XYZ file of C-alpha atoms in Angstrom:
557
model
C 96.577 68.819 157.106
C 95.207 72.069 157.944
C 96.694 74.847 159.433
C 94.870 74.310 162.867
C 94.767 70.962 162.788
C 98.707 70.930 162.398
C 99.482 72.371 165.681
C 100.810 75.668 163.781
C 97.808 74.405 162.047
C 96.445 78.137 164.540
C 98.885 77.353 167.421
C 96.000 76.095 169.680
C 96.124 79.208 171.433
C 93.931 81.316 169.803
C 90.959 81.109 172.081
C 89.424 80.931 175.270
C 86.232 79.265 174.784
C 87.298 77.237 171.277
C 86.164 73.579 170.448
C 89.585 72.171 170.332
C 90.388 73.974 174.069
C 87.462 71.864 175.364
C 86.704 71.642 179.161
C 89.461 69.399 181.363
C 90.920 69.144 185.267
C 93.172 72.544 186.575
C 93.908 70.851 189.412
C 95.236 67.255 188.011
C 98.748 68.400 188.703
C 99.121 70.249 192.002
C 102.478 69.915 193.347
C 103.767 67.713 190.512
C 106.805 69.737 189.620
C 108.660 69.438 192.713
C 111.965 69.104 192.191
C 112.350 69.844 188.638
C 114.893 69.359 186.605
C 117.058 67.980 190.005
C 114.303 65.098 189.770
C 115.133 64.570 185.886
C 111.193 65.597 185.329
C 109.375 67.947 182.714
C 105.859 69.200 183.330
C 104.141 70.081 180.313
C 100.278 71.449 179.989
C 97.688 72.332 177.561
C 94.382 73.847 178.161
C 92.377 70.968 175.862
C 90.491 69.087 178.777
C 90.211 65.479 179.387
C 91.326 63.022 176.836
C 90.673 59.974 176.392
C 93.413 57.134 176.116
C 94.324 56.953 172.262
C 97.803 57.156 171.491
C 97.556 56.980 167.723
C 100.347 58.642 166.178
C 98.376 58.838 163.402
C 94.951 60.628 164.561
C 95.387 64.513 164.585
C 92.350 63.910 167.442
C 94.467 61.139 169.509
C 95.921 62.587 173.094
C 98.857 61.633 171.681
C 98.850 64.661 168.938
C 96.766 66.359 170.938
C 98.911 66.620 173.773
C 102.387 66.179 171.444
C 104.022 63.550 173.070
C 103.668 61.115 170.421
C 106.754 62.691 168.815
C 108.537 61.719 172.000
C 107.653 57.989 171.085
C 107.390 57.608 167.023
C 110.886 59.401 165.142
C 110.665 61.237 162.305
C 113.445 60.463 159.043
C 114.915 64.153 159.186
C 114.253 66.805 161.390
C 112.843 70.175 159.638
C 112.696 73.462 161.349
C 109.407 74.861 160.082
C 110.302 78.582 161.546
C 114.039 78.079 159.222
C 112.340 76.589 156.343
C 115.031 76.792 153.958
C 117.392 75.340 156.290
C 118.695 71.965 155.459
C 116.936 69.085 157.893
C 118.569 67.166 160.281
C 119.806 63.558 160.167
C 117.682 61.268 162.414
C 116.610 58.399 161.794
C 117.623 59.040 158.090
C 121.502 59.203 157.669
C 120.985 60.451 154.293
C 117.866 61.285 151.889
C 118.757 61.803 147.960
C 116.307 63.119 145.828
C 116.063 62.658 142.085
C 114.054 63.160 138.534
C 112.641 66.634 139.645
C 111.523 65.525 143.219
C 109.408 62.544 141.690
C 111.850 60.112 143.763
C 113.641 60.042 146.995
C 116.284 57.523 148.721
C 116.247 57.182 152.218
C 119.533 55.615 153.984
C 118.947 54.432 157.200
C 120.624 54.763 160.535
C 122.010 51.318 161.039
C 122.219 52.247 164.977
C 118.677 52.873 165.228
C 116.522 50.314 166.942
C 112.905 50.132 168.867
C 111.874 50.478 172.405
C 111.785 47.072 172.746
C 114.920 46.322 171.729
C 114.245 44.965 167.867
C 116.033 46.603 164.851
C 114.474 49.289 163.311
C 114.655 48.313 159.219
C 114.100 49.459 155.755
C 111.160 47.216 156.141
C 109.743 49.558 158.651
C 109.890 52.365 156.745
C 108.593 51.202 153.676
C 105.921 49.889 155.958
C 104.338 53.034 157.382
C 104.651 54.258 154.211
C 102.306 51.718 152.651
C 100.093 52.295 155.729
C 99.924 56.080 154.420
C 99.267 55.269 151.144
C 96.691 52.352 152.098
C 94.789 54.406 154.083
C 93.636 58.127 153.494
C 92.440 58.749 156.534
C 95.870 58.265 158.224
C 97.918 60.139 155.674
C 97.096 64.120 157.212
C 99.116 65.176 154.537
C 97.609 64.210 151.932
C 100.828 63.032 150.008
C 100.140 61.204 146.961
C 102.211 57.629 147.148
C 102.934 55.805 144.294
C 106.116 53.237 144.115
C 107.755 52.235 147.921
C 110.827 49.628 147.576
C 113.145 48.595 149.784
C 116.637 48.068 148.045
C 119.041 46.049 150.532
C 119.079 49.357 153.588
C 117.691 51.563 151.382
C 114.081 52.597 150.707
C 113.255 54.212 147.552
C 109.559 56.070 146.648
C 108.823 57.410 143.534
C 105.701 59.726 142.448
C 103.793 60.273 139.178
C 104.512 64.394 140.079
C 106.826 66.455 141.370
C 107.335 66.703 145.128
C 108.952 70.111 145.691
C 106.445 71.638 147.970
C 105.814 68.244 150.102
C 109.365 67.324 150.107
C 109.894 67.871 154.365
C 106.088 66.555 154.701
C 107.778 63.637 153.336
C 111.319 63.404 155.144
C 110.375 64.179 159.003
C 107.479 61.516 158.347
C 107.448 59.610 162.026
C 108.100 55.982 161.615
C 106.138 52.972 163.285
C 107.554 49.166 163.903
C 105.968 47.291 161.452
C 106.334 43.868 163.861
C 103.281 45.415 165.912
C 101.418 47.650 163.450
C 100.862 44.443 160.743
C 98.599 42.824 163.476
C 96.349 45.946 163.381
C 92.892 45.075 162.219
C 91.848 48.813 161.429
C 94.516 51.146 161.903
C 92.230 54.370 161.263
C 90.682 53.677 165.006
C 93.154 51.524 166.422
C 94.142 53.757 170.181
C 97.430 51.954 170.393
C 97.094 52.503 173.974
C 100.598 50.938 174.779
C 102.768 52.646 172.258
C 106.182 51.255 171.183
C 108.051 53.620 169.424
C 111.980 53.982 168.390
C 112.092 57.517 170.408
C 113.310 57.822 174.111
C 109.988 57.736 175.591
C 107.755 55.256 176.278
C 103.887 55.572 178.095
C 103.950 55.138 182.034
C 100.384 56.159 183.058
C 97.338 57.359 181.498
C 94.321 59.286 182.808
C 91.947 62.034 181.369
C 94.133 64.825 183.145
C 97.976 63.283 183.069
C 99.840 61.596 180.726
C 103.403 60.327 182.148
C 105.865 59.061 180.043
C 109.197 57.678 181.312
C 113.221 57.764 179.545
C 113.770 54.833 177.878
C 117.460 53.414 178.644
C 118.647 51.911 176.086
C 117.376 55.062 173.795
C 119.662 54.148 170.517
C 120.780 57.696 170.569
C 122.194 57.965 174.167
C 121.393 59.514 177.462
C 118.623 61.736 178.008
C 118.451 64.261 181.332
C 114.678 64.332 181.268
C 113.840 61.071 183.018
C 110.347 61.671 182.848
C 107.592 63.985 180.911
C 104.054 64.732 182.648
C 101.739 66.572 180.214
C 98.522 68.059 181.925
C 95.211 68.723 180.462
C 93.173 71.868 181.698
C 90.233 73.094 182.083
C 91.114 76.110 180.178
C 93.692 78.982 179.259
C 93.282 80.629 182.436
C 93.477 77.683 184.295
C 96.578 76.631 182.095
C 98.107 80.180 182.812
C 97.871 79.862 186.542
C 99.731 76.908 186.092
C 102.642 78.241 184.067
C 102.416 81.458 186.402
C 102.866 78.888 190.393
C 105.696 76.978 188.219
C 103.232 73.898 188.222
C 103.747 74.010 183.924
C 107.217 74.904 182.635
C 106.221 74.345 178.956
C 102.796 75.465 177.029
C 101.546 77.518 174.898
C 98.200 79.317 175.271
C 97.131 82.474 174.567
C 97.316 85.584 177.080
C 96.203 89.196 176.327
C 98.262 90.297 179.475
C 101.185 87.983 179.145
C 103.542 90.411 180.784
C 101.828 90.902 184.132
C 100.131 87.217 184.248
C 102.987 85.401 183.433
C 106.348 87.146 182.965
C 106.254 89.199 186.365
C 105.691 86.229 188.389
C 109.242 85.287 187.500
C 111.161 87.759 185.308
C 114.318 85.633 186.017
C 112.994 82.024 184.630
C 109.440 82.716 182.894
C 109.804 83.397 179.140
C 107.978 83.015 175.922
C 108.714 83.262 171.910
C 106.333 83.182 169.143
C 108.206 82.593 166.106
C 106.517 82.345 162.913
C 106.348 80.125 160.072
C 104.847 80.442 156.268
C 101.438 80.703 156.953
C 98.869 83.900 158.428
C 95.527 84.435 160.080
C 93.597 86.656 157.969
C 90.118 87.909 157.042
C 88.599 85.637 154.201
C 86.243 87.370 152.013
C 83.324 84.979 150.179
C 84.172 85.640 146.505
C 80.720 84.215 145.491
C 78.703 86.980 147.075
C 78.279 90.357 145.494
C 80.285 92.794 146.467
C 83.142 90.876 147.526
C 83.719 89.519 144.330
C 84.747 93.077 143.471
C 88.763 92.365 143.865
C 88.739 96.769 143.968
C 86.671 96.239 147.016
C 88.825 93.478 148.446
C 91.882 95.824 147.836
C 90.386 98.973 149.201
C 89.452 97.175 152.251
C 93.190 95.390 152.458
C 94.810 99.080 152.656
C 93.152 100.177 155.321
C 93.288 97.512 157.808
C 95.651 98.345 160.561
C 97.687 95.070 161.623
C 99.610 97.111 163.790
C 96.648 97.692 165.742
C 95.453 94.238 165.541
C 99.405 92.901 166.114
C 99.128 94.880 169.821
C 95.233 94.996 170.973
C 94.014 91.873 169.435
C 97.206 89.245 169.457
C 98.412 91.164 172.194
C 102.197 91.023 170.508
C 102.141 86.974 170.986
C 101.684 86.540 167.451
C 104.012 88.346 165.264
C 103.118 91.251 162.843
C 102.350 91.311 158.995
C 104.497 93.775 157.780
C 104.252 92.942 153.440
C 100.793 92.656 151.760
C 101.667 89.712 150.336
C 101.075 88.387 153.693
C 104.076 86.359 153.851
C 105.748 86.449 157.203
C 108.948 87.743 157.603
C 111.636 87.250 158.463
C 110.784 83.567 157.400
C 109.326 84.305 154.169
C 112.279 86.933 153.140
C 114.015 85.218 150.358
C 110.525 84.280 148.928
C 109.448 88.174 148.472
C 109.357 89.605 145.048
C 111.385 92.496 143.876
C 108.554 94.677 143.491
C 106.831 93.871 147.419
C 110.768 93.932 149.545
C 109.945 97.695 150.105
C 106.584 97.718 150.488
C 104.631 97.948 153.484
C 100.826 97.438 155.162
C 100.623 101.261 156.393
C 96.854 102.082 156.099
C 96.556 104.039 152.933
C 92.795 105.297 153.557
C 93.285 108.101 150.728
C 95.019 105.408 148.176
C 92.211 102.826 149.084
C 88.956 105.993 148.558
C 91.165 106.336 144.952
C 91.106 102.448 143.849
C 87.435 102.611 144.887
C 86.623 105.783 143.121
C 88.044 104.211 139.565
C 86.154 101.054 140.181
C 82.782 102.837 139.935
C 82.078 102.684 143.932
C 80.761 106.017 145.047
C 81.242 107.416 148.422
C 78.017 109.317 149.084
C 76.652 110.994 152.501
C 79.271 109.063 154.066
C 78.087 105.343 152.583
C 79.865 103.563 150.016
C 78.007 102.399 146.938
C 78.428 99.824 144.610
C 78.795 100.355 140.820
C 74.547 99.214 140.969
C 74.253 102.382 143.805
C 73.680 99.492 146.217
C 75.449 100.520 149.589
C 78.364 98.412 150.548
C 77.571 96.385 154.065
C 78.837 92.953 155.499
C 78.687 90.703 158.369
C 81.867 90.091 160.225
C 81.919 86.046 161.994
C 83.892 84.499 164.058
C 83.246 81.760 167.317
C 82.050 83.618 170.544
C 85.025 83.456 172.735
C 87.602 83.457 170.468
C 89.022 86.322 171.796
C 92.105 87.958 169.351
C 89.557 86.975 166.356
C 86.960 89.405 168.150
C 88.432 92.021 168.950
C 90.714 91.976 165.497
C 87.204 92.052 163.576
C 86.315 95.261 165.662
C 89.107 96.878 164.601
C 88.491 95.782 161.237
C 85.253 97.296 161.726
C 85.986 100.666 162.397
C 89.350 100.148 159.936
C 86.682 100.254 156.815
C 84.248 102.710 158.303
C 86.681 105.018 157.071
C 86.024 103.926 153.365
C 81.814 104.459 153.728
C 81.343 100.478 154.579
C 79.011 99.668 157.300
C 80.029 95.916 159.232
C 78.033 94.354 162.458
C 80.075 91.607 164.196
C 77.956 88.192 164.674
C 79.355 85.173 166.650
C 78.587 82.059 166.602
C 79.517 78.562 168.262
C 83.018 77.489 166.992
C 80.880 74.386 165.447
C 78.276 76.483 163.407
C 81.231 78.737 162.658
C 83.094 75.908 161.428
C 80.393 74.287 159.100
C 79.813 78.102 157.764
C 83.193 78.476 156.427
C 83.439 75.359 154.823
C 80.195 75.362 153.061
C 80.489 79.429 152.455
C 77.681 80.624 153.684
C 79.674 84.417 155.339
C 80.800 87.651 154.278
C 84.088 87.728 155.713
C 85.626 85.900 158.697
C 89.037 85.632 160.299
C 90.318 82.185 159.661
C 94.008 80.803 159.389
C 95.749 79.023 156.402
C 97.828 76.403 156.348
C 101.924 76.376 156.225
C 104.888 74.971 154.789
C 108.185 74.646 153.462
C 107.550 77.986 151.368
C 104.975 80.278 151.242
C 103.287 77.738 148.498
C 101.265 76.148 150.980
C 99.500 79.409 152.084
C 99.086 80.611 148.754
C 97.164 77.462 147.758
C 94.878 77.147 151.060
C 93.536 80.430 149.626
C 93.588 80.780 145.811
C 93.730 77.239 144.371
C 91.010 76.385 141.915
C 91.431 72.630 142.581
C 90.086 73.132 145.543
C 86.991 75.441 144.424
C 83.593 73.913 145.545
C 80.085 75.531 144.972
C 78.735 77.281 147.768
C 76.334 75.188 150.027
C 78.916 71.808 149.124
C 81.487 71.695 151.928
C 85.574 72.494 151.160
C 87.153 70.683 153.673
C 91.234 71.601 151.876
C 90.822 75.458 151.759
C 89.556 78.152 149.154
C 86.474 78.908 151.836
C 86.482 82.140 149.818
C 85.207 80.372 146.412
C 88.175 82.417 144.845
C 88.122 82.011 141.320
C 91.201 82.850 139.284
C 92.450 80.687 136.741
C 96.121 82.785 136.935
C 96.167 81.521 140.348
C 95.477 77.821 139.697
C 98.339 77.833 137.194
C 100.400 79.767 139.294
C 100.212 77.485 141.579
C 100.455 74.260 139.280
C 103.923 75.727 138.083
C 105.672 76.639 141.265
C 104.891 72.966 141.819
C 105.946 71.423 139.048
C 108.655 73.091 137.718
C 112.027 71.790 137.605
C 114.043 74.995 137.669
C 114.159 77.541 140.418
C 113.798 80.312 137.673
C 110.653 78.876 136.921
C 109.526 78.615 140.679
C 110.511 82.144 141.265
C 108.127 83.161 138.768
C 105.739 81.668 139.495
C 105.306 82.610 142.896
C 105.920 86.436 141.914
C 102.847 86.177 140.047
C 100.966 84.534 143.050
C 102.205 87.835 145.108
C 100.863 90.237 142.656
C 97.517 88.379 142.824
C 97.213 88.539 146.674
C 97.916 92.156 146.718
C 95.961 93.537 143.433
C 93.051 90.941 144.032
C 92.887 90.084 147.677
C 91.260 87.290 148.146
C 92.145 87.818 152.207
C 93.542 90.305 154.254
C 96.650 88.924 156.022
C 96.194 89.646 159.669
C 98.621 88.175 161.719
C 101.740 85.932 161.108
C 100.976 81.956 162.418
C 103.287 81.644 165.256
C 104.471 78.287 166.290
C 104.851 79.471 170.290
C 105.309 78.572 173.858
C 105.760 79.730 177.454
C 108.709 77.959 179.071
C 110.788 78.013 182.928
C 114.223 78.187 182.722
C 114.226 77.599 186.477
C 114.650 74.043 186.462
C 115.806 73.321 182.611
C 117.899 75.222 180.484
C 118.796 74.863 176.618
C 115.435 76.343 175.078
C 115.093 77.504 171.820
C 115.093 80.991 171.503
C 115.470 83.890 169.009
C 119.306 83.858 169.794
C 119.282 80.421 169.368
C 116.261 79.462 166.719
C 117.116 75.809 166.456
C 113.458 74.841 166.551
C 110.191 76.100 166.842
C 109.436 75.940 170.484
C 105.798 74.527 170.490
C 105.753 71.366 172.121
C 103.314 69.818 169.784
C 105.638 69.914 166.642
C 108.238 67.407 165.303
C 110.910 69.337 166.764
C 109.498 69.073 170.080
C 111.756 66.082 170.420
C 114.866 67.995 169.505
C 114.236 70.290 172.089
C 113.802 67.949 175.102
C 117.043 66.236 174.073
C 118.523 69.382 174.245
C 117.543 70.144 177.910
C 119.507 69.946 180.641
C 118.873 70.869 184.522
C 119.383 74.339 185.485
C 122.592 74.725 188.183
């Protein structure tokens, strides 16, 4: 699943007039917060317009992933905490998980407590189930996760794979779970909208319109109480609408983009309004197109890397919601720290215009009358795209802009709708744009959204996985293959020191920006948030972990 289209996937936030924040009602949910947490309810609110009644776990399109409250029905095996990636996951429906043979097989031991909404068991047979749903059908399985053997063994299921399953390991374990007494009467499960959901979580689906989704406590939740009796989430028409909403207390938990936070947000309650950003493993960054001369000149690609200021597009673009690149391997820190080679822990993205005119200079460009030429005396311009209205990519590509004017190289910004945009990238017909990457466990998952040959397609045939640049490097594609594959953590290590030295000598993007996984919350009527005192989970309430968080609430004295 991509990085967008996983909610950290670009945390949804990103833009004002984006595709996926299409057009919905501001004023659905006037008033519907009184009371608060006194009244045992949660408003939630998203600026992604009206949906339509699909509650397919499933669907990364459904209102139930689009919204996030279909991890407040459907469970996952083990919680992960993407922004504390090497932490071990928590126990959920999942007692235990052993893997074995160099991550080729896993044993899940279930929770013998843990039932369904409506009151049946929840089984091995379950399990094994959804995971032959995943396995049956492609267009369910987001992840891409290459199934071979599923047993069940007495309370036990057991899946084994032809290759290792190091890097998809918590893809695998916080998999959500669905009762297989309803789902084997499914005709076609790829467009089934499962409008009344029954899920093993403490939630179940009260109403449904285009603007508000309710969902009500279940009580006989197999893991006990709950203080939130009841979750609304609210579609609007758009951020600012969404921000008014979080700003009158009418939304106590989002998570949309705002270039003046501080005074639109923050300062109408300094007490109760907060927000955190954390990071995971993946970036936004500018993508270069490899296949088009000069950009398949890695010296240009470098030059250009050292003189980008992220500090200036950390504060003017992302507005300091989205946390800073600080190593040029791009990988975020502090989540990425133990990841970072020897060589990068020091190192830093401080423009280095002088280092950048010397890498040029010994590369055969020529800076002459203030252009830059090519090693064929051609002079060195490029178009800069991104979707009109996306507002941090626009203004980070100006300062991009005047970032490399400094080297001789001459850039015009050109927008576009977010749907021509889109088909652009993936067929690689740009320059350079500002795109995201995907994320993971470890910085693997970044790594190989940019540089994996695998994944190469000729320009003008669509990549729909990653590698919009048409990077070509075979180092990289067996880089990659290793960290993967290997069965030693020597062997990892290495291998994804050599994929660091490629990103910074090479470049195939300029890390711009870590990939937060954020929100704005209230503590004025629930307390018990996660926090960067207390990072227990990301706080985006479209995540796995959103679940984690709500059963950690309780009402504010």
């Amino acid at each position: 699943m991509s990085a967008r289209c996983h909610a950290t996937l670009r945390a949804l936030s990103i833009a004002t007039a984006a595709v996926l924040l299409a057009a919905g009602c501001s004023s659905a949910n006037s008033g519907a917060n009184k009371g608060g947490g006194a009244s045992g309810v949660l408003n939630l609110g998203k600026p992604d317009g009206p949906q339509t009644d699909n509650s397919n776990p499933f669907l990364s399109t459904s209102a139930g992933a689009t919204l996030g409250y279909r991890f407040m029905i459907y469970e996952p095996l083990a919680m992960t905490n993407q922004i504390r990636p090497a932490d071990k996951a928590a126990p959920w429906l999942a007692t235990d998980w052993k893997w074995e043979s160099n991550f080729t097989e896993v044993t899940f031991t279930l929770d013998p407590k843990a039932k369904w909404a409506d009151g049946k068991p929840l089984t091995a047979d379950d399990v094994a189930y959804t995971f032959e749903l995943l396995k049956k059908h492609p267009a369910l399985n987001g992840n891409g996760i290459p199934f071979d053997g599923i047993a069940v063994r007495g309370k036990q299921v057991e899946l084994t794979f032809k290759e290792s399953q190091y890097v998809n390991q918590n893809k695998i374990i916080q998999q959500f779970i669905v009762p297989k007494h309803i789902w084997q009467g499914v005709k076609n499960p790829e467009t089934w909208p499962n409008r009344t959901p029954v899920g093993s979580g403490p939630y179940k689906l009260k109403t449904f319109t285009p603007q508000t989704t309710t969902l009500t406590a279940t009580p006989s939740y197999w893991k006990g109480r709950t203080e939130v009796k009841e979750l609304r989430y609210t579609a609007y028409n758009d951020n600012s609408a969404a921000t008014t909403a979080l700003a009158n207390g009418k939304v106590e938990w989002s998570f949309v983009f705002m270039p003046n936070y501080k005074q639109l947000f923050i300062a109408k309650d300094p007490k109760n309004h907060k927000l955190w950003f954390p990071s995971g493993l993946g970036v936004h960054g500018l993508w270069f197109n490899t296949a088009r001369k000069p950009f398949d000149n890695p010296a240009l690609r470098r030059a250009m890397a050292m003189v980008v200021d992220r500090k200036a597009i950390y504060t003017q673009a992302e507005a300091t919601l989205y946390p800073e690149i600080t190593n040029p391997t791009g990988i975020p820190l502090p989540a990425g720290e133990s990841f970072l080679a020897p060589e990068y822990k020091s190192a830093t993205t401080a423009p280095d215009v002088a280092g950048a005119k010397k890498v040029l200079a010994e590369a055969g460009f020529e800076l002459s009358g203030g252009v830059l030429k090519d090693p064929d005396g051609k002079p060195v311009k490029l178009t800069l795209t991104d979707p009109a209205g996306w507002n941090d990519y626009i203004t980070g590509l100006a300062i991009i802009k005047d970032n490399i004017k400094q080297l001789g190289i001459e850039a015009k910004v050109k927008t576009q709708t977010a749907e021509a945009w889109g088909a652009d990238v993936a067929n690689g017909n740009f320059d350079a744009t500002l795109h995201w990457t995907n994320s993971g466990a470890t910085p693997y998952d970044m790594y190989q959204n940019i540089m994996d040959g695998a994944l190469l397609q000729p320009v003008g045939k669509a990549s729909q996985l990653g590698n919009f640049g048409r990077f070509k490097n075979d180092e990289a594609t067996e880089a990659l293959k290793d960290f993967a594959g290997a069965t030693e953590d020597s062997a990892r290590t290495a291998a994804m020191n050599t994929l660091q030295k490629i990103m910074v000598e090479q470049a195939p993007m300029i890390p711009t920006a870590a990939a937060p996984i954020g929100a704005e919350y209230s503590t004025k009527n629930w307390v018990g948030w996660p926090s960067e005192a207390d990072p227990y989970a990301p706080p985006q309430h479209t995540q796995p972990s959103a679940l984690q968080i709500v059963l950690k609430l309780e009402p504010a004295k």
